[in-house]
Amino acid sequence: MKEKNTSYHYPKHPEEIKFPIYPGQLSGISRLHAAKSLFTATKSRLAEKLEKRYEKGVVLTSSGSAALVLALTYSGAGPGKEVILSSFNCPNVIDAVLQCGATPVFAQLEFDLSLSVSDARKKATRHTCAIILTHVYGRSENPEIIDWARANGIYIIDDAAQAMFTKQAGVYAGGLGDFGILSFGPSKPLASIGGGALIATKDFLCQQDRLPMEQRRQVIADYKHYMKNQRMQALMKRKHPQPILYVMKKTGLVPSMKVSKLEVLPQSPSVVSVLRMHPSREAIIEYQMSKIDQLIKASAKNIETARERFEQEETTYGVQMIQPKEGECLNYLTIVFPQEEERYACSVYLAEKGIQTCWNYLPLDLIPIYQTYATQADENPLWKRVLSLPFKPPLTEEQTRQIAETVLKYAEHQNKN
Ligand SMILES: *Cc1c(COP(=O)(O)O)cnc(C)c1O
């Protein structure tokens, strides 16, 4: 095994983080509106609006993971059953499978990050009850798998936690399978204080028991936590590190950016409560939904700016950007290096210039608690070479261009040596 530092770490000493990877998309939130929602909201039209968007029924849940546990339960996931998913994935997804008592089975991704139809077919057995599609980075999935699963009595769970604004053949991701999942967590396309949704046919949902509701105080706690992070990021964006930031770090109020992925590996699968969303949370998310178009447009413009820049130099340096196909709305601006070591070196270079990057993901089969589900052939060829760059508003096109330029400067350096 390679030295730990270079295999999995975020840059070791990012001196000053100017552009956090998840900047304040909650700019879509008004504090006044949020405060009112938190204490007085008793109903919202969020479910109704989402039902219109998907032309299906919607149950709003306390989190995306809760919606996933529900979808899995409805698909028959339990002891003795198997669920197929990609290992290049968010731990929440495998945790939901484990929470149901089913066995996770990893299938490969294609180079375009869609789940491999041929590998999923190979991994399916008579115990397989569901396949989870995760639209990695916001990309589309291969529709062939849906037809195949249907013909073989396997449920498709269309997990659009990362792809809420991606459209495939005229349908928003989340609406493609038997069950769909949305998440309103802070790192997701509609970055909010958390929450989720389950999408399924109205007839089906009508027959199910109503879930118990989460407590208002949980929503208030999530809102406070979100706002604390927002303030932290605002501090970090300043040109000179603030003395106060140092004090906050000392007292543990700011998460240290020096923490490595290895140090924060989960020690046990997380278990979530499966609850109905509180109207306060609904009201906050509904308000953001009404403002989101502008943010989506600005994000797409920034992606386009980066695309132009990276495309010009692709043949010179071999650094490729994962570019959106028709209808895709990317949740990450991700570049692929020709060599594995470059990801680490480039993220350190960028950190020194105040640009935080993110390595998503560490394949689940390499995380010790999930290793028992690994099979030898499951090596994902991309994961050691991908690096995500910040691009979402409030970053401007100019700043996105600068970030792209900084990556290219690194590549130029690299080529000279
Ligand atoms: C984040 C995520 C989830 C879980 O959503 P939460 O709202 O954080 O519980 C599920 N699936 C995928 C693909 C995700 O990225």
CSV table of N, CA and C in Angstrom, one decimal, residues 176-252:
chain,number,residue,atom,x,y,z
A,176,LEU,N,-37.4,8.0,-12.8
A,176,LEU,CA,-37.2,7.0,-13.8
A,176,LEU,C,-37.5,5.6,-13.4
A,177,GLY,N,-37.4,5.3,-12.1
A,177,GLY,CA,-37.6,3.9,-11.7
A,177,GLY,C,-38.9,3.6,-11.0
A,178,ASP,N,-39.0,2.5,-10.3
A,178,ASP,CA,-40.2,2.1,-9.5
A,178,ASP,C,-40.3,3.1,-8.3
A,179,PHE,N,-39.1,3.4,-7.7
A,179,PHE,CA,-39.1,4.3,-6.6
A,179,PHE,C,-38.0,5.4,-6.9
A,180,GLY,N,-38.3,6.6,-6.5
A,180,GLY,CA,-37.3,7.7,-6.7
A,180,GLY,C,-36.9,8.3,-5.3
A,181,ILE,N,-35.7,8.8,-5.2
A,181,ILE,CA,-35.2,9.4,-4.0
A,181,ILE,C,-34.7,10.8,-4.3
A,182,LEU,N,-35.0,11.7,-3.4
A,182,LEU,CA,-34.4,13.1,-3.5
A,182,LEU,C,-33.8,13.4,-2.1
A,183,SER,N,-32.8,14.2,-2.1
A,183,SER,CA,-32.2,14.6,-0.8
A,183,SER,C,-32.0,16.1,-0.8
A,184,PHE,N,-32.3,16.8,0.3
A,184,PHE,CA,-32.1,18.2,0.4
A,184,PHE,C,-31.0,18.5,1.4
A,185,GLY,N,-30.0,17.7,1.4
A,185,GLY,CA,-28.8,17.9,2.3
A,185,GLY,C,-28.0,19.0,1.7
A,186,PRO,N,-27.1,19.6,2.6
A,186,PRO,CA,-26.3,20.8,2.2
A,186,PRO,C,-25.3,20.5,1.0
A,187,SER,N,-25.0,19.3,0.7
A,187,SER,CA,-24.0,19.1,-0.4
A,187,SER,C,-24.7,18.7,-1.7
A,188,LYS,N,-26.1,18.7,-1.7
A,188,LYS,CA,-26.8,18.3,-2.8
A,188,LYS,C,-27.3,19.4,-3.7
A,189,PRO,N,-27.8,19.1,-4.9
A,189,PRO,CA,-28.1,20.2,-5.8
A,189,PRO,C,-29.1,21.3,-5.2
A,190,LEU,N,-30.1,20.8,-4.5
A,190,LEU,CA,-30.9,21.9,-3.8
A,190,LEU,C,-30.4,21.9,-2.4
A,191,ALA,N,-29.3,22.6,-2.2
A,191,ALA,CA,-28.6,22.6,-0.9
A,191,ALA,C,-29.4,23.2,0.2
A,192,SER,N,-29.9,22.4,1.1
A,192,SER,CA,-30.7,23.0,2.2
A,192,SER,C,-30.3,22.4,3.5
A,193,ILE,N,-31.2,22.4,4.5
A,193,ILE,CA,-30.8,22.0,5.8
A,193,ILE,C,-31.0,20.5,6.0
A,194,GLY,N,-31.3,19.8,5.0
A,194,GLY,CA,-31.5,18.3,5.1
A,194,GLY,C,-33.0,18.0,4.8
A,195,GLY,N,-33.2,16.8,4.6
A,195,GLY,CA,-34.6,16.4,4.3
A,195,GLY,C,-34.6,15.5,3.0
A,196,GLY,N,-35.7,14.8,2.7
A,196,GLY,CA,-35.7,13.9,1.6
A,196,GLY,C,-37.1,13.7,1.0
A,197,ALA,N,-37.1,13.0,0.0
A,197,ALA,CA,-38.5,12.6,-0.6
A,197,ALA,C,-38.4,11.3,-1.3
A,198,LEU,N,-39.5,10.6,-1.1
A,198,LEU,CA,-39.7,9.3,-1.8
A,198,LEU,C,-40.7,9.5,-2.9
A,199,ILE,N,-40.4,9.1,-4.1
A,199,ILE,CA,-41.3,9.2,-5.3
A,199,ILE,C,-41.8,7.8,-5.7
A,200,ALA,N,-43.1,7.7,-5.9
A,200,ALA,CA,-43.6,6.4,-6.3
A,200,ALA,C,-45.0,6.7,-6.9
A,201,THR,N,-45.7,5.7,-7.4
A,201,THR,CA,-47.0,5.9,-8.0
A,201,THR,C,-48.0,6.3,-6.8
A,202,LYS,N,-48.9,7.1,-7.1
A,202,LYS,CA,-49.9,7.6,-6.1
A,202,LYS,C,-50.6,6.4,-5.5
A,203,ASP,N,-51.0,5.5,-6.4
A,203,ASP,CA,-51.8,4.3,-5.9
A,203,ASP,C,-51.0,3.5,-4.9
A,204,PHE,N,-49.8,3.3,-5.2
A,204,PHE,CA,-48.9,2.6,-4.2
A,204,PHE,C,-48.8,3.3,-2.9
A,205,LEU,N,-48.5,4.6,-3.0
A,205,LEU,CA,-48.3,5.3,-1.7
A,205,LEU,C,-49.6,5.4,-0.9
A,206,CYS,N,-50.7,5.4,-1.5
A,206,CYS,CA,-52.0,5.5,-0.8
A,206,CYS,C,-52.2,4.3,0.1
A,207,GLN,N,-51.7,3.2,-0.4
A,207,GLN,CA,-51.9,1.9,0.4
A,207,GLN,C,-51.0,1.8,1.6
A,208,GLN,N,-50.0,2.7,1.7
A,208,GLN,CA,-49.0,2.5,2.8
A,208,GLN,C,-49.4,3.3,4.1
A,209,ASP,N,-48.9,2.8,5.2
A,209,ASP,CA,-49.2,3.5,6.5
A,209,ASP,C,-48.5,4.9,6.4
A,210,ARG,N,-49.1,5.8,7.1
A,210,ARG,CA,-48.5,7.1,7.3
A,210,ARG,C,-47.4,7.1,8.3
A,211,LEU,N,-46.3,7.7,7.9
A,211,LEU,CA,-45.1,7.7,8.8
A,211,LEU,C,-45.3,8.6,10.0
A,212,PRO,N,-44.7,8.3,11.2
A,212,PRO,CA,-44.7,9.3,12.3
A,212,PRO,C,-43.9,10.5,11.8
A,213,MET,N,-44.2,11.7,12.4
A,213,MET,CA,-43.5,12.9,12.0
A,213,MET,C,-42.3,13.2,12.9
A,214,GLU,N,-41.2,13.8,12.2
A,214,GLU,CA,-40.1,14.3,13.0
A,214,GLU,C,-40.5,15.4,13.9
A,215,GLN,N,-39.7,15.8,14.9
A,215,GLN,CA,-39.9,16.9,15.8
A,215,GLN,C,-39.5,18.2,15.2
A,216,ARG,N,-40.2,19.3,15.6
A,216,ARG,CA,-39.8,20.6,15.1
A,216,ARG,C,-38.3,20.9,15.6
A,217,ARG,N,-38.0,20.5,16.8
A,217,ARG,CA,-36.7,20.8,17.4
A,217,ARG,C,-35.6,20.2,16.5
A,218,GLN,N,-35.8,19.1,15.9
A,218,GLN,CA,-34.8,18.5,15.0
A,218,GLN,C,-34.5,19.5,13.8
A,219,VAL,N,-35.6,20.1,13.3
A,219,VAL,CA,-35.5,21.0,12.2
A,219,VAL,C,-34.7,22.2,12.6
A,220,ILE,N,-35.0,22.7,13.8
A,220,ILE,CA,-34.3,23.9,14.3
A,220,ILE,C,-32.8,23.6,14.5
A,221,ALA,N,-32.5,22.4,15.0
A,221,ALA,CA,-31.1,22.0,15.2
A,221,ALA,C,-30.4,22.0,13.9
A,222,ASP,N,-31.1,21.4,12.9
A,222,ASP,CA,-30.4,21.3,11.5
A,222,ASP,C,-30.2,22.7,10.9
A,223,TYR,N,-31.2,23.6,11.1
A,223,TYR,CA,-31.0,24.9,10.6
A,223,TYR,C,-29.9,25.7,11.3
A,224,LYS,N,-29.8,25.5,12.6
A,224,LYS,CA,-28.7,26.2,13.3
A,224,LYS,C,-27.3,25.6,12.8
A,225,HIS,N,-27.3,24.3,12.7
A,225,HIS,CA,-26.0,23.7,12.2
A,225,HIS,C,-25.6,24.2,10.8
A,226,TYR,N,-26.6,24.3,10.0
A,226,TYR,CA,-26.4,24.8,8.6
A,226,TYR,C,-25.9,26.3,8.7
A,227,MET,N,-26.5,27.1,9.5
A,227,MET,CA,-26.1,28.5,9.5
A,227,MET,C,-24.7,28.7,10.1
A,228,LYS,N,-24.4,27.8,11.0
A,228,LYS,CA,-23.0,27.9,11.6
A,228,LYS,C,-22.0,27.6,10.5
A,229,ASN,N,-22.3,26.6,9.7
A,229,ASN,CA,-21.3,26.3,8.6
A,229,ASN,C,-21.2,27.4,7.6
A,230,GLN,N,-22.4,28.1,7.4
A,230,GLN,CA,-22.4,29.2,6.4
A,230,GLN,C,-21.5,30.3,7.0
A,231,ARG,N,-21.6,30.6,8.3
A,231,ARG,CA,-20.8,31.7,8.8
A,231,ARG,C,-19.3,31.3,8.8
A,232,MET,N,-19.0,30.0,9.0
A,232,MET,CA,-17.6,29.5,8.9
A,232,MET,C,-17.0,29.8,7.6
A,233,GLN,N,-17.8,29.4,6.6
A,233,GLN,CA,-17.4,29.5,5.2
A,233,GLN,C,-17.2,31.0,4.8
A,234,ALA,N,-18.0,31.8,5.3
A,234,ALA,CA,-17.9,33.2,5.0
A,234,ALA,C,-16.6,33.7,5.6
A,235,LEU,N,-16.2,33.3,6.8
A,235,LEU,CA,-15.0,33.7,7.4
A,235,LEU,C,-13.8,33.2,6.6
A,236,MET,N,-13.9,32.0,6.1
A,236,MET,CA,-12.8,31.4,5.4
A,236,MET,C,-12.5,32.0,4.0
A,237,LYS,N,-13.6,32.6,3.5
A,237,LYS,CA,-13.4,33.2,2.1
A,237,LYS,C,-12.6,34.4,2.1
A,238,ARG,N,-12.5,35.0,3.3
A,238,ARG,CA,-11.8,36.3,3.4
A,238,ARG,C,-10.3,36.1,3.0
A,239,LYS,N,-9.7,37.3,2.5
A,239,LYS,CA,-8.4,37.2,2.0
A,239,LYS,C,-7.4,36.8,3.0
A,240,HIS,N,-7.5,37.4,4.2
A,240,HIS,CA,-6.5,37.0,5.2
A,240,HIS,C,-7.2,36.2,6.3
A,241,PRO,N,-6.6,35.1,6.8
A,241,PRO,CA,-7.2,34.3,7.8
A,241,PRO,C,-7.5,35.2,9.0
A,242,GLN,N,-8.6,35.1,9.5
A,242,GLN,CA,-9.0,35.9,10.7
A,242,GLN,C,-8.5,35.4,12.0
A,243,PRO,N,-8.0,36.2,12.8
A,243,PRO,CA,-7.6,35.7,14.1
A,243,PRO,C,-8.7,34.9,14.8
A,244,ILE,N,-9.9,35.4,14.6
A,244,ILE,CA,-11.0,34.7,15.2
A,244,ILE,C,-11.1,33.3,14.7
A,245,LEU,N,-10.8,33.1,13.5
A,245,LEU,CA,-10.9,31.7,12.9
A,245,LEU,C,-9.9,30.8,13.7
A,246,TYR,N,-8.7,31.3,14.0
A,246,TYR,CA,-7.8,30.5,14.7
A,246,TYR,C,-8.3,30.1,16.1
A,247,VAL,N,-8.9,31.1,16.7
A,247,VAL,CA,-9.5,30.8,18.1
A,247,VAL,C,-10.6,29.7,17.9
A,248,MET,N,-11.4,29.9,16.9
A,248,MET,CA,-12.5,28.9,16.8
A,248,MET,C,-12.0,27.5,16.5
A,249,LYS,N,-10.9,27.5,15.7
A,249,LYS,CA,-10.3,26.2,15.4
A,249,LYS,C,-9.8,25.5,16.7
A,250,LYS,N,-9.2,26.4,17.5
A,250,LYS,CA,-8.6,25.9,18.7
A,250,LYS,C,-9.7,25.3,19.6
A,251,THR,N,-10.8,25.9,19.6
A,251,THR,CA,-11.9,25.5,20.5
A,251,THR,C,-12.7,24.4,19.8
A,252,GLY,N,-12.3,24.0,18.6
A,252,GLY,CA,-13.0,22.9,17.9
A,252,GLY,C,-14.3,23.3,17.3
